[in-house]
mmCIF file of C-alpha atoms in Angstrom:
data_model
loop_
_atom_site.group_PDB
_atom_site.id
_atom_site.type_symbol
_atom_site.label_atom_id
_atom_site.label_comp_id
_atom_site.label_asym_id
_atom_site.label_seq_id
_atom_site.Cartn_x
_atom_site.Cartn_y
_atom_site.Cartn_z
ATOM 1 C CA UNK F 1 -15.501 -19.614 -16.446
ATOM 2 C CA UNK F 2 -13.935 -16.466 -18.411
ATOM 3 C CA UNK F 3 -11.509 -18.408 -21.249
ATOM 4 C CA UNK F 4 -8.132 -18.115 -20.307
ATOM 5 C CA UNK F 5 -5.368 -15.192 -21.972
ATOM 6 C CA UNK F 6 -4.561 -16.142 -25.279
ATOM 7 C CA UNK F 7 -1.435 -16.137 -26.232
ATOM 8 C CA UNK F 8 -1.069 -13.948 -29.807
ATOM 9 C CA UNK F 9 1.699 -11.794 -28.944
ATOM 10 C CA UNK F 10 5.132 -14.120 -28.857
ATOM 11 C CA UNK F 11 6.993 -12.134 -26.396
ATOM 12 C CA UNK F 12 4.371 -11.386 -24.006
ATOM 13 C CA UNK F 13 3.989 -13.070 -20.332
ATOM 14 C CA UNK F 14 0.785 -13.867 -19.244
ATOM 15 C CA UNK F 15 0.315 -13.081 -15.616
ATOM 16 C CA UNK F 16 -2.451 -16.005 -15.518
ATOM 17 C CA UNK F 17 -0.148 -18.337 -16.386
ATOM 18 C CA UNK F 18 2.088 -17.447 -13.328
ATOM 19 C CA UNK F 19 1.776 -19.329 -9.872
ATOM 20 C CA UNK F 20 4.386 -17.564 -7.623
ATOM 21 C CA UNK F 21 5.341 -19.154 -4.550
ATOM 22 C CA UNK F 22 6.745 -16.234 -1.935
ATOM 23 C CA UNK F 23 8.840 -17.950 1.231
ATOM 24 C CA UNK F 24 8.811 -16.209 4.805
ATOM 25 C CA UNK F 25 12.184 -15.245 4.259
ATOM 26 C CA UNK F 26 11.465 -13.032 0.843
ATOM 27 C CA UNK F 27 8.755 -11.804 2.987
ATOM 28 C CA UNK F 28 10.718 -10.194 5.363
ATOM 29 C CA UNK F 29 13.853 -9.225 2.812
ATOM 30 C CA UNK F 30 11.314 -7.258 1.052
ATOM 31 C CA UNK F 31 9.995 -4.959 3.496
ATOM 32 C CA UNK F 32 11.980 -1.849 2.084
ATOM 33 C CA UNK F 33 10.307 0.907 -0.121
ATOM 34 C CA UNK F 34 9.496 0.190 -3.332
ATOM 35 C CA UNK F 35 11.366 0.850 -6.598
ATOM 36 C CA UNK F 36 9.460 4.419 -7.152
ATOM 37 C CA UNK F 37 10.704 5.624 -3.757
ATOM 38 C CA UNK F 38 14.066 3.710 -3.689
ATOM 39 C CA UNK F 39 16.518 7.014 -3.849
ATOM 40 C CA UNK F 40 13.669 9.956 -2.197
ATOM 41 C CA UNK F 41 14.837 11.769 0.838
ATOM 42 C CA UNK F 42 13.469 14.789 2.502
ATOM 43 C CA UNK F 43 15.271 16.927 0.137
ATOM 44 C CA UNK F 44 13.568 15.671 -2.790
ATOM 45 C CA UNK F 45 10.043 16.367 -1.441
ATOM 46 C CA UNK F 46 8.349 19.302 -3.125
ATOM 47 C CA UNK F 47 6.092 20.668 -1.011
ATOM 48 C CA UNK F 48 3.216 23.102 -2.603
ATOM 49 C CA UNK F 49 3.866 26.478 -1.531
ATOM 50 C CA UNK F 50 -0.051 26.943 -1.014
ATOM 51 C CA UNK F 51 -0.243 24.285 1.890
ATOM 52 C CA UNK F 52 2.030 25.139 5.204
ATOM 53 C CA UNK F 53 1.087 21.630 6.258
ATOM 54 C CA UNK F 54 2.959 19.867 3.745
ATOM 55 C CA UNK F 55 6.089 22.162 5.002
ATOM 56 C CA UNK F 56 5.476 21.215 8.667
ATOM 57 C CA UNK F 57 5.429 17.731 8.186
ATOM 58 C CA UNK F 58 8.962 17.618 6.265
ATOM 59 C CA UNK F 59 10.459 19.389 9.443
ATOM 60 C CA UNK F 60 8.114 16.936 12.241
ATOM 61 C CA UNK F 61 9.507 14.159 10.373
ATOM 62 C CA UNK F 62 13.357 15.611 10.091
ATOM 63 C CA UNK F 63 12.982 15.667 13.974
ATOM 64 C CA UNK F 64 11.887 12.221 14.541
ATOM 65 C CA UNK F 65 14.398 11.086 12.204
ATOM 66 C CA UNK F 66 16.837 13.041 14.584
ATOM 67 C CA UNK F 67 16.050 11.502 17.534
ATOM 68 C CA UNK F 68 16.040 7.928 15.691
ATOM 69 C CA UNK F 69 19.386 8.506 14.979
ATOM 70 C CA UNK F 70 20.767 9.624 18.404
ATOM 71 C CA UNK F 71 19.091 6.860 20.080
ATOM 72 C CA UNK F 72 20.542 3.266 20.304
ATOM 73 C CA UNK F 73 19.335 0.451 18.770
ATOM 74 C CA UNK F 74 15.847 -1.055 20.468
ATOM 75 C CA UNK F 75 17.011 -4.494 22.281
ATOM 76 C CA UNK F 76 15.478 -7.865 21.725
ATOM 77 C CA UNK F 77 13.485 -8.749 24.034
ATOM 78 C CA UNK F 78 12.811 -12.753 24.984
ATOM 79 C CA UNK F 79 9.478 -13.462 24.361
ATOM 80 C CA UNK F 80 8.102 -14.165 28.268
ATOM 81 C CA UNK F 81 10.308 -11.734 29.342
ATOM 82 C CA UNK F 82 8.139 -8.621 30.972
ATOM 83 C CA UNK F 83 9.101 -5.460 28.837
ATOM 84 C CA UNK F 84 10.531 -2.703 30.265
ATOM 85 C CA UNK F 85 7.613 0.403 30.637
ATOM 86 C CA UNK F 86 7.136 2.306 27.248
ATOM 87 C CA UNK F 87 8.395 5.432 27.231
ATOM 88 C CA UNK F 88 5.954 8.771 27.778
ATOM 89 C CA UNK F 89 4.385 9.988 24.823
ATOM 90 C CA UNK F 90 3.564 8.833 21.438
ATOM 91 C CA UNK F 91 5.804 6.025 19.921
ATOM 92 C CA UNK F 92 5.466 7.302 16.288
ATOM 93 C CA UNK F 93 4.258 9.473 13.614
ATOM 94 C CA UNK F 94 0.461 9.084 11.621
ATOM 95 C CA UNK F 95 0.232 10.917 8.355
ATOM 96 C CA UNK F 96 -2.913 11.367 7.609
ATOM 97 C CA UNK F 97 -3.966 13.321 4.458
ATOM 98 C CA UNK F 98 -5.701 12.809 0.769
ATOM 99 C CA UNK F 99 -4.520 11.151 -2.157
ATOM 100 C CA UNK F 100 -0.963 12.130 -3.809
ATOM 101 C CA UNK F 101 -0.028 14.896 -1.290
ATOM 102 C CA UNK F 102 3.353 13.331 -0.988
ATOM 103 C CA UNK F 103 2.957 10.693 2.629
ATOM 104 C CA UNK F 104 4.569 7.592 0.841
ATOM 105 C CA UNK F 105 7.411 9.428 -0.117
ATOM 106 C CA UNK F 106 7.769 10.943 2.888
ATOM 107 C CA UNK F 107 7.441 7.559 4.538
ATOM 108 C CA UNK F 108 10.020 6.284 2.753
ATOM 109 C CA UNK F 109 12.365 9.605 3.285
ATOM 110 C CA UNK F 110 12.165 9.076 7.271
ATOM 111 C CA UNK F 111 13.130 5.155 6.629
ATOM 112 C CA UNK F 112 16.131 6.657 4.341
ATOM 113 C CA UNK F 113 17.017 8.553 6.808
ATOM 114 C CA UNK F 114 17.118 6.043 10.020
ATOM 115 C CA UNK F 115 19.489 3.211 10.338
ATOM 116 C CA UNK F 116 18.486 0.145 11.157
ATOM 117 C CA UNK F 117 17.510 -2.436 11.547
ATOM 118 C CA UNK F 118 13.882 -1.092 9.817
ATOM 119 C CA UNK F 119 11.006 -2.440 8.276
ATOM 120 C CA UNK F 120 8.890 -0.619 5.332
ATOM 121 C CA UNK F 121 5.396 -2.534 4.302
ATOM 122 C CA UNK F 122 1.822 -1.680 3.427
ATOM 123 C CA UNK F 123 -0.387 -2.833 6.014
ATOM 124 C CA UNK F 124 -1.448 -5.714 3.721
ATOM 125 C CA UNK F 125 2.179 -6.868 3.735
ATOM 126 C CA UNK F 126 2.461 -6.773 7.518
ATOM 127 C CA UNK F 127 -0.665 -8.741 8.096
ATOM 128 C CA UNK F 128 0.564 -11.014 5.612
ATOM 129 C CA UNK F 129 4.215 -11.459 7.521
ATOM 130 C CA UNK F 130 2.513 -12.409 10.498
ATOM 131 C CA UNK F 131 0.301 -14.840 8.689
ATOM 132 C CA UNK F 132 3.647 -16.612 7.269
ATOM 133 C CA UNK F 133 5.583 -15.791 10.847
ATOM 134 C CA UNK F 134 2.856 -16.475 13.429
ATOM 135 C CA UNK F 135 2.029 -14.023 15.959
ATOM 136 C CA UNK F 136 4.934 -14.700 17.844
ATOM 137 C CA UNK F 137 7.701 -15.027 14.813
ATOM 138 C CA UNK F 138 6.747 -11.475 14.005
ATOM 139 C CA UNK F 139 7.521 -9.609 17.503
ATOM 140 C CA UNK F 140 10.337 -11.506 17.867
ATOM 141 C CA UNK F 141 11.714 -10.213 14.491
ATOM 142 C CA UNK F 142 10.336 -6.860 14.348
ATOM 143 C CA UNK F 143 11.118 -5.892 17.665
ATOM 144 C CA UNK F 144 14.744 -5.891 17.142
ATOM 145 C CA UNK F 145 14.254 -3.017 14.590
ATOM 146 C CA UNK F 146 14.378 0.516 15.375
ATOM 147 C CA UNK F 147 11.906 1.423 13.266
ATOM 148 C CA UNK F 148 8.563 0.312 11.411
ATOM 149 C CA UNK F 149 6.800 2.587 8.763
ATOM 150 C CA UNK F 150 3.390 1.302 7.779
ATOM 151 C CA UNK F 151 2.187 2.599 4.722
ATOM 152 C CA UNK F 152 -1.520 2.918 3.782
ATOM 153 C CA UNK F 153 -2.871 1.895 6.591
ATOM 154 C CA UNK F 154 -6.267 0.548 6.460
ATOM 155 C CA UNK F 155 -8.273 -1.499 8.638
ATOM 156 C CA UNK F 156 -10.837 -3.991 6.650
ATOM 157 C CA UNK F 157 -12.588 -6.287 9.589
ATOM 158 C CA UNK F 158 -12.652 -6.633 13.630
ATOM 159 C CA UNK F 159 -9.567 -9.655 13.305
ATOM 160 C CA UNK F 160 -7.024 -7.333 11.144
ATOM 161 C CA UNK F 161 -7.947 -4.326 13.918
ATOM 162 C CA UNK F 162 -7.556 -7.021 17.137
ATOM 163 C CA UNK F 163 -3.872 -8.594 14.944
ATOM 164 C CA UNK F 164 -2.320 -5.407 14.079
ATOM 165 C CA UNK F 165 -3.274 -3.413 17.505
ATOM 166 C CA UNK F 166 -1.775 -6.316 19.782
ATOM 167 C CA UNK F 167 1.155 -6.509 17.249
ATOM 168 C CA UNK F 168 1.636 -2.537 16.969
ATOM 169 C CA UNK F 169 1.780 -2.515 21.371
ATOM 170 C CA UNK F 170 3.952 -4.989 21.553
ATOM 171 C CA UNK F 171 6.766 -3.671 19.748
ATOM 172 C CA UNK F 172 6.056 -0.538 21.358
ATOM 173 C CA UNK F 173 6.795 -1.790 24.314
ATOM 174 C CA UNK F 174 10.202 -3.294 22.999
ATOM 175 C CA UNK F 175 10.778 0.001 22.209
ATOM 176 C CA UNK F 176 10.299 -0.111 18.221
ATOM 177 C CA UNK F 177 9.465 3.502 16.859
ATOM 178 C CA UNK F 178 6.187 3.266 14.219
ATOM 179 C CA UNK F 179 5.741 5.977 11.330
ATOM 180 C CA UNK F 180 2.319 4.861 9.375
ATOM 181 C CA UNK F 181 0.593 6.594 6.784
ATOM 182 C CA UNK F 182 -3.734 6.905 5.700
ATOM 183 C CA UNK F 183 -6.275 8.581 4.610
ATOM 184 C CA UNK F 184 -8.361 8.714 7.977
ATOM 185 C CA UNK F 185 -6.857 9.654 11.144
ATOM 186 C CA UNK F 186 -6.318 6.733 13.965
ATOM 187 C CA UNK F 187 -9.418 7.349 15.869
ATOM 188 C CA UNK F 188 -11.656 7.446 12.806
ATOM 189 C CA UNK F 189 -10.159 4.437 11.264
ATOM 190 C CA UNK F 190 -13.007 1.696 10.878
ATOM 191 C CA UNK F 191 -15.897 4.183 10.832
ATOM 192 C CA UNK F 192 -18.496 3.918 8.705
ATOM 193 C CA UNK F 193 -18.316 -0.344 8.411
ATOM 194 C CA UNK F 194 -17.896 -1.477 12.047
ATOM 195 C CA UNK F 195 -19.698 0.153 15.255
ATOM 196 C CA UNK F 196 -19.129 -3.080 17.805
ATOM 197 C CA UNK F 197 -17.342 -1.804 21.133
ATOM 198 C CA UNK F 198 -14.402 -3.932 21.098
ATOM 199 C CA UNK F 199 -13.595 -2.718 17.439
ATOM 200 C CA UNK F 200 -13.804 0.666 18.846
ATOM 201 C CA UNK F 201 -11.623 0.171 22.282
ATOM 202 C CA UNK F 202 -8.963 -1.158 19.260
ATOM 203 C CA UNK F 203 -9.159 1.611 17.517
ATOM 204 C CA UNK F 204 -8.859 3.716 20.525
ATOM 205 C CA UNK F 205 -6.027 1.678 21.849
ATOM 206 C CA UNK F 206 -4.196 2.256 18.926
ATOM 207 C CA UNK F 207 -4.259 5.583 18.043
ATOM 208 C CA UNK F 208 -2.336 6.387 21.283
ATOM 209 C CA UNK F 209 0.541 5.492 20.253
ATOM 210 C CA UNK F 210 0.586 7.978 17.032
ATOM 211 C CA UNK F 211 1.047 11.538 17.186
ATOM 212 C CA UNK F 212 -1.414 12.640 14.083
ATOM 213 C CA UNK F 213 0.062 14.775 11.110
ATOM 214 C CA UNK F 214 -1.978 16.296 9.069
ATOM 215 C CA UNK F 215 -0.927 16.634 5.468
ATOM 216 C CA UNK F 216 -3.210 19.102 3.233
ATOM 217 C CA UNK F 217 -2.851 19.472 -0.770
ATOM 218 C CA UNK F 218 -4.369 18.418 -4.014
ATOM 219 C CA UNK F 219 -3.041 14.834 -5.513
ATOM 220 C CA UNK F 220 -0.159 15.702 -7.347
ATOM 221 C CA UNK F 221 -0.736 12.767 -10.053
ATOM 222 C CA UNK F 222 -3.757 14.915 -11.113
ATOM 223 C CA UNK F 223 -2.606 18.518 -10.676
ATOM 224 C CA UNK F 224 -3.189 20.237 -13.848
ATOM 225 C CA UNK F 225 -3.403 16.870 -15.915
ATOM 226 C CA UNK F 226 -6.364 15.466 -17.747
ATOM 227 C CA UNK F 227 -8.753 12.660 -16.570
ATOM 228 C CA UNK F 228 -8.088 9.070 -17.783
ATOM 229 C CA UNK F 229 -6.789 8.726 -21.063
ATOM 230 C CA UNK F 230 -9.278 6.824 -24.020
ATOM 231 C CA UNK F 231 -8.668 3.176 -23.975
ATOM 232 C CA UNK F 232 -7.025 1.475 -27.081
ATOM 233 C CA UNK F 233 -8.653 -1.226 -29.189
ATOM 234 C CA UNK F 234 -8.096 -5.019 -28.662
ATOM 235 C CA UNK F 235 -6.122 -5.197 -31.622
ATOM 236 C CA UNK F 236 -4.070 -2.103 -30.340
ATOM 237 C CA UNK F 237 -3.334 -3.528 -27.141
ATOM 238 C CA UNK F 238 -2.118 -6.764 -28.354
ATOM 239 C CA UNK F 239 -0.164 -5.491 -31.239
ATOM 240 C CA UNK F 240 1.897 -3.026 -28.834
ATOM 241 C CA UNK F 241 2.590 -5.720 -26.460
ATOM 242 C CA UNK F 242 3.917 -7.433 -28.958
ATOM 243 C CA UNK F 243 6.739 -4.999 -29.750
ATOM 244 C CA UNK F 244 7.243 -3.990 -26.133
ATOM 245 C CA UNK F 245 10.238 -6.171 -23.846
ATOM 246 C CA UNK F 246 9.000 -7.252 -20.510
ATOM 247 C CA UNK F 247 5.244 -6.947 -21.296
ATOM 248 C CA UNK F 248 2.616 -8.873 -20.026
ATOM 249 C CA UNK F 249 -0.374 -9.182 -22.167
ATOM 250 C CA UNK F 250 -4.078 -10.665 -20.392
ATOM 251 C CA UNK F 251 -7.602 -10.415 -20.907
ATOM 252 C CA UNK F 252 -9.061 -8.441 -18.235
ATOM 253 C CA UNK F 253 -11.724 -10.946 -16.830
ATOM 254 C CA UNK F 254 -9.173 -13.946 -16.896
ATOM 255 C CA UNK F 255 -6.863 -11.899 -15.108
ATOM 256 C CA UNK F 256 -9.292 -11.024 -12.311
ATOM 257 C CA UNK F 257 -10.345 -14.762 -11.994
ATOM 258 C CA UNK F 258 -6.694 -15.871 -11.973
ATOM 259 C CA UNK F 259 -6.133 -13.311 -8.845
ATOM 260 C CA UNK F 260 -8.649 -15.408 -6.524
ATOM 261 C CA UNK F 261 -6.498 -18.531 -7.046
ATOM 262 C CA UNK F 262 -3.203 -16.729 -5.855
ATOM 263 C CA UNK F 263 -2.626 -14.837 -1.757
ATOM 264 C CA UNK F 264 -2.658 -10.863 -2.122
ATOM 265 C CA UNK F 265 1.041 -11.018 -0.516
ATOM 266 C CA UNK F 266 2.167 -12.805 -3.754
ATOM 267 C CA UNK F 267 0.846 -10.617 -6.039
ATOM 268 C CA UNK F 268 4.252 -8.256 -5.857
ATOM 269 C CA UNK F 269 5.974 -11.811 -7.088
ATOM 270 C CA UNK F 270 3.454 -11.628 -9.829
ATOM 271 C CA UNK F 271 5.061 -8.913 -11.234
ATOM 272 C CA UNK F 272 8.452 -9.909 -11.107
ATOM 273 C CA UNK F 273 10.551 -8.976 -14.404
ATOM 274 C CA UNK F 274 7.318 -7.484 -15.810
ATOM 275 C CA UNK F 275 8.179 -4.124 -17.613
ATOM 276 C CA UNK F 276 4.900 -3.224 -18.705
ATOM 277 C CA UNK F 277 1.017 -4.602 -18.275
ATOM 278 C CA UNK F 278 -1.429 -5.476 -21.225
ATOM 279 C CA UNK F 279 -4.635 -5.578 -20.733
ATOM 280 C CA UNK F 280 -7.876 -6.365 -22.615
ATOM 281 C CA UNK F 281 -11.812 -5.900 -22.210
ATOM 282 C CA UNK F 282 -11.452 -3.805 -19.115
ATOM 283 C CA UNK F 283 -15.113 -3.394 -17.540
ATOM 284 C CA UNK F 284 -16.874 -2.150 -14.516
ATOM 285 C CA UNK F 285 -16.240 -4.406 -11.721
ATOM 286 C CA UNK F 286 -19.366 -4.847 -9.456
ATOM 287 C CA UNK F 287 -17.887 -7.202 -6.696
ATOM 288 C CA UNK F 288 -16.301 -6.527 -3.510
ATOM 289 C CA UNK F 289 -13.836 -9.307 -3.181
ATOM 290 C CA UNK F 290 -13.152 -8.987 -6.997
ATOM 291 C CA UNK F 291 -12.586 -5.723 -6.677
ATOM 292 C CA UNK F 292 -10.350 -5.607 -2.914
ATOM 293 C CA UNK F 293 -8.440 -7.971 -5.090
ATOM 294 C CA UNK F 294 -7.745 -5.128 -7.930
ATOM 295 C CA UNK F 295 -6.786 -2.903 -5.542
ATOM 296 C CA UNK F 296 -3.784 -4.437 -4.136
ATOM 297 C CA UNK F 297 -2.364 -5.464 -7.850
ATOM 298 C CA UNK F 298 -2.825 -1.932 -8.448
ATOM 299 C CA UNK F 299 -0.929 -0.956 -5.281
ATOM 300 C CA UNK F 300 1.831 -3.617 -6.173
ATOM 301 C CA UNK F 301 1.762 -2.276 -10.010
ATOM 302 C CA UNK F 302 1.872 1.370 -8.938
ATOM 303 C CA UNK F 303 4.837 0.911 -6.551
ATOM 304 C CA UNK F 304 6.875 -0.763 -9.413
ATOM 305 C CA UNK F 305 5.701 2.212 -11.902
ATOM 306 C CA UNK F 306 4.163 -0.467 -14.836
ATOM 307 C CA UNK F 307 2.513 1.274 -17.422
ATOM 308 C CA UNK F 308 -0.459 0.031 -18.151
ATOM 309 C CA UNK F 309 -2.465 -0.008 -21.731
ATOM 310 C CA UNK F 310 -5.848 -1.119 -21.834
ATOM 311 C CA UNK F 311 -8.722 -1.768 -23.947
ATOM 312 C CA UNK F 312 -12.495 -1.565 -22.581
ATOM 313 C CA UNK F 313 -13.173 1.231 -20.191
ATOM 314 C CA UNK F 314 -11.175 3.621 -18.478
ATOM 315 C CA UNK F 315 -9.568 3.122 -15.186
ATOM 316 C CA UNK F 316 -11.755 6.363 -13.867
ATOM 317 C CA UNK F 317 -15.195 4.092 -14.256
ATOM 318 C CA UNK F 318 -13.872 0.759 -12.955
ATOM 319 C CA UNK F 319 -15.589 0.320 -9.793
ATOM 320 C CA UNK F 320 -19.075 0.878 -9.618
ATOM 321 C CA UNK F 321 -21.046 4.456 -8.079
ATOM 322 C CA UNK F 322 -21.975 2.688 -4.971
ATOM 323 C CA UNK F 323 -18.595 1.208 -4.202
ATOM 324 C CA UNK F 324 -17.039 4.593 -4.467
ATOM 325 C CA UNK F 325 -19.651 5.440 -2.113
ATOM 326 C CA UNK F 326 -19.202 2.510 0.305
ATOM 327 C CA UNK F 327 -16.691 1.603 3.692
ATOM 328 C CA UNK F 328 -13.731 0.925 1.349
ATOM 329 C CA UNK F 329 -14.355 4.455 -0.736
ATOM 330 C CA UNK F 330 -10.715 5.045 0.494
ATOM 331 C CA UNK F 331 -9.288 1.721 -1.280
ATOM 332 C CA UNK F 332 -11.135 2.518 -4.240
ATOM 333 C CA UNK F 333 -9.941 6.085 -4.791
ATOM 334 C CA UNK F 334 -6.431 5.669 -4.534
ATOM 335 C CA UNK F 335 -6.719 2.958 -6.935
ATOM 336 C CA UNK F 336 -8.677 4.760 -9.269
ATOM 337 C CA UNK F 337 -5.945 7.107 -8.875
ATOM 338 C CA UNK F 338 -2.815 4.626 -9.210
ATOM 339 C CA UNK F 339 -4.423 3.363 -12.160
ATOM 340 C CA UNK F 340 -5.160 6.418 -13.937
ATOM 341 C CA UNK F 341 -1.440 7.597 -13.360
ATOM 342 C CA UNK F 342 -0.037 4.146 -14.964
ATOM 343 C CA UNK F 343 -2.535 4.557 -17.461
ATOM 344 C CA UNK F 344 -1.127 7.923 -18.706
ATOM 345 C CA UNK F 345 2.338 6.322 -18.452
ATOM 346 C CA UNK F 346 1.798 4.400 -20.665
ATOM 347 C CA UNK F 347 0.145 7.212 -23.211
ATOM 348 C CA UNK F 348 3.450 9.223 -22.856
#
């Protein structure tokens, strides 16, 4: 058992020593975008004057935010009731398109721009809503929005395909409008890790009711920057988390053991009043569950823009060769990614 964070800076938090308890109602409170894309619009995205894709999608997007706003909002449906037939053509907008080309914040722009009700969550935080609403607790509150943007959509087994699919029809037929983001466009989602035939009707199923966008473009957090900075020493770590307000100072192998004791959807509440994250002995990670775990803390540090200083190894060599070769390559880039961008934060 990896010994637990100790505690030699004074004002540090340790993360490991937090147990955060998340209710259904913070749940759905909290499906907005986060802090980094609080105040983006359309305006504010910069497309790169080499890719004509990234200009198209601004103006697709502009246009579905039109007709979002001329339309009234979708009615609540009761729950038995038969829904009215869905209207022709696709329900929503995919953005599919590489790391750091822009598709969160323009995600977030179209949910700026619509008025609600609205939802904005990762897929991770919508499977998680239904887990605390039921099945049934989530149409019924969903599908009195007028909108639901679904960022980084990824699909990780047959159940999450089956839960999100049914979910994702049904409030298309209550007339919700859906704007989701990925790296992989709907009918390729899964491929690669599942080949069963009902996986594959899902997948078909679901991709109907996107219209694909394809967004082209280099990732912006490493256009003309360097590659990860050089980790700090122990004793570098610890002594700048001492000076630093709102840090949170753990050793990297406690942390990751402390992660399987508390639900992905609570990791966000981890983080709450953290200003910066500590970390040392940061190694290759060689496990699959250890390391989906990892991922989604570095999702929920990236969207609240914590610099992070670490001894150990850099963020560019945490996840092994074959991982970055494996079905969740995907998750692992953008991580590697995220983490590398926090990581030069925190060098500035």
């Amino acid at each position: 058992m990896p010994a637990a964070s100790s505690p030699d800076a004074a004002t540090a938090i340790a993360l490991t020593a937090r147990r955060p308890a998340v209710t259904a109602d913070r749940l759905v409170a909290e499906m907005v975008p986060p802090p980094r894309f609080a105040g983006v619009s359309f305006g504010s995205y910069l497309p790169d004057g080499s890719q004509p894709s990234q200009y198209e999608a601004v103006q697709i997007l502009e246009q579905f935010a039109a007709s979002l706003n001329g339309s009234a909002a979708a009615p609540k449906r009761g729950w038995f009731r038969r829904s009215a037939p869905a209207p022709a053509g696709p329900a929503g907008i995919y953005l599919d398109g590489g790391y750091g080309v822009g598709k969160t914040h323009l995600l977030a722009s179209l949910w700026h721009a619509t008025p609600g009700p609205k939802a904005f969550g990762t897929f991770v935080e919508l499977t998680n809503l239904v887990g605390a609403l039921t099945f049934r607790g989530a149409v019924e509150t969903l599908s009195s929005h007028r909108l639901l943007c679904i960022d980084e959509f990824e699909l990780d087994d047959p159940g999450d395909t089956v839960l999100v699919s049914t979910l994702l029809s049904r409030l298309v037929e209550n007339g919700v409008k859906l704007c989701a983001t990925s790296n992989t466009l709907p009918e390729k989602l899964g491929e690669g890790r599942f080949a069963a035939a009902d996986f594959l009707r899902e997948i078909q199923g679901l991709s109907a009711h996107f219209r694909p966008v394809r967004i082209d473009g280099q990732d912006y957090r490493h256009r003309g920057l360097p590659a990860a900075p050089p980790p700090y020493t122990d004793a570098e770590v610890t002594e700048r988390a001492s000076r630093t307000p709102g840090a949170a100072l753990d050793d990297f192998d406690a942390l990751l053991e402390h992660l399987t004791n508390v639900h992905p959807s609570r990791y966000g509440a981890l983080l709450d009043d953290i200003q910066a994250v500590f970390l040392r002995g940061v190694h290759q990670v060689d496990d699959q569950s250890t390391a989906l775990r990892l991922v989604v803390l570095a999702d929920r540090m990236y969207d609240r823009e914590l610099p992070i200083t670490a001894s150990g190894v850099p963020f560019d060599q945490v996840f092994t060769e074959e991982m970055l070769r494996g079905g969740y390559r995907k998750k692992y880039l953008r991580a590697v990614s995220r983490l590398v961008a926090l990581a030069r934060d925190s060098a500035k």
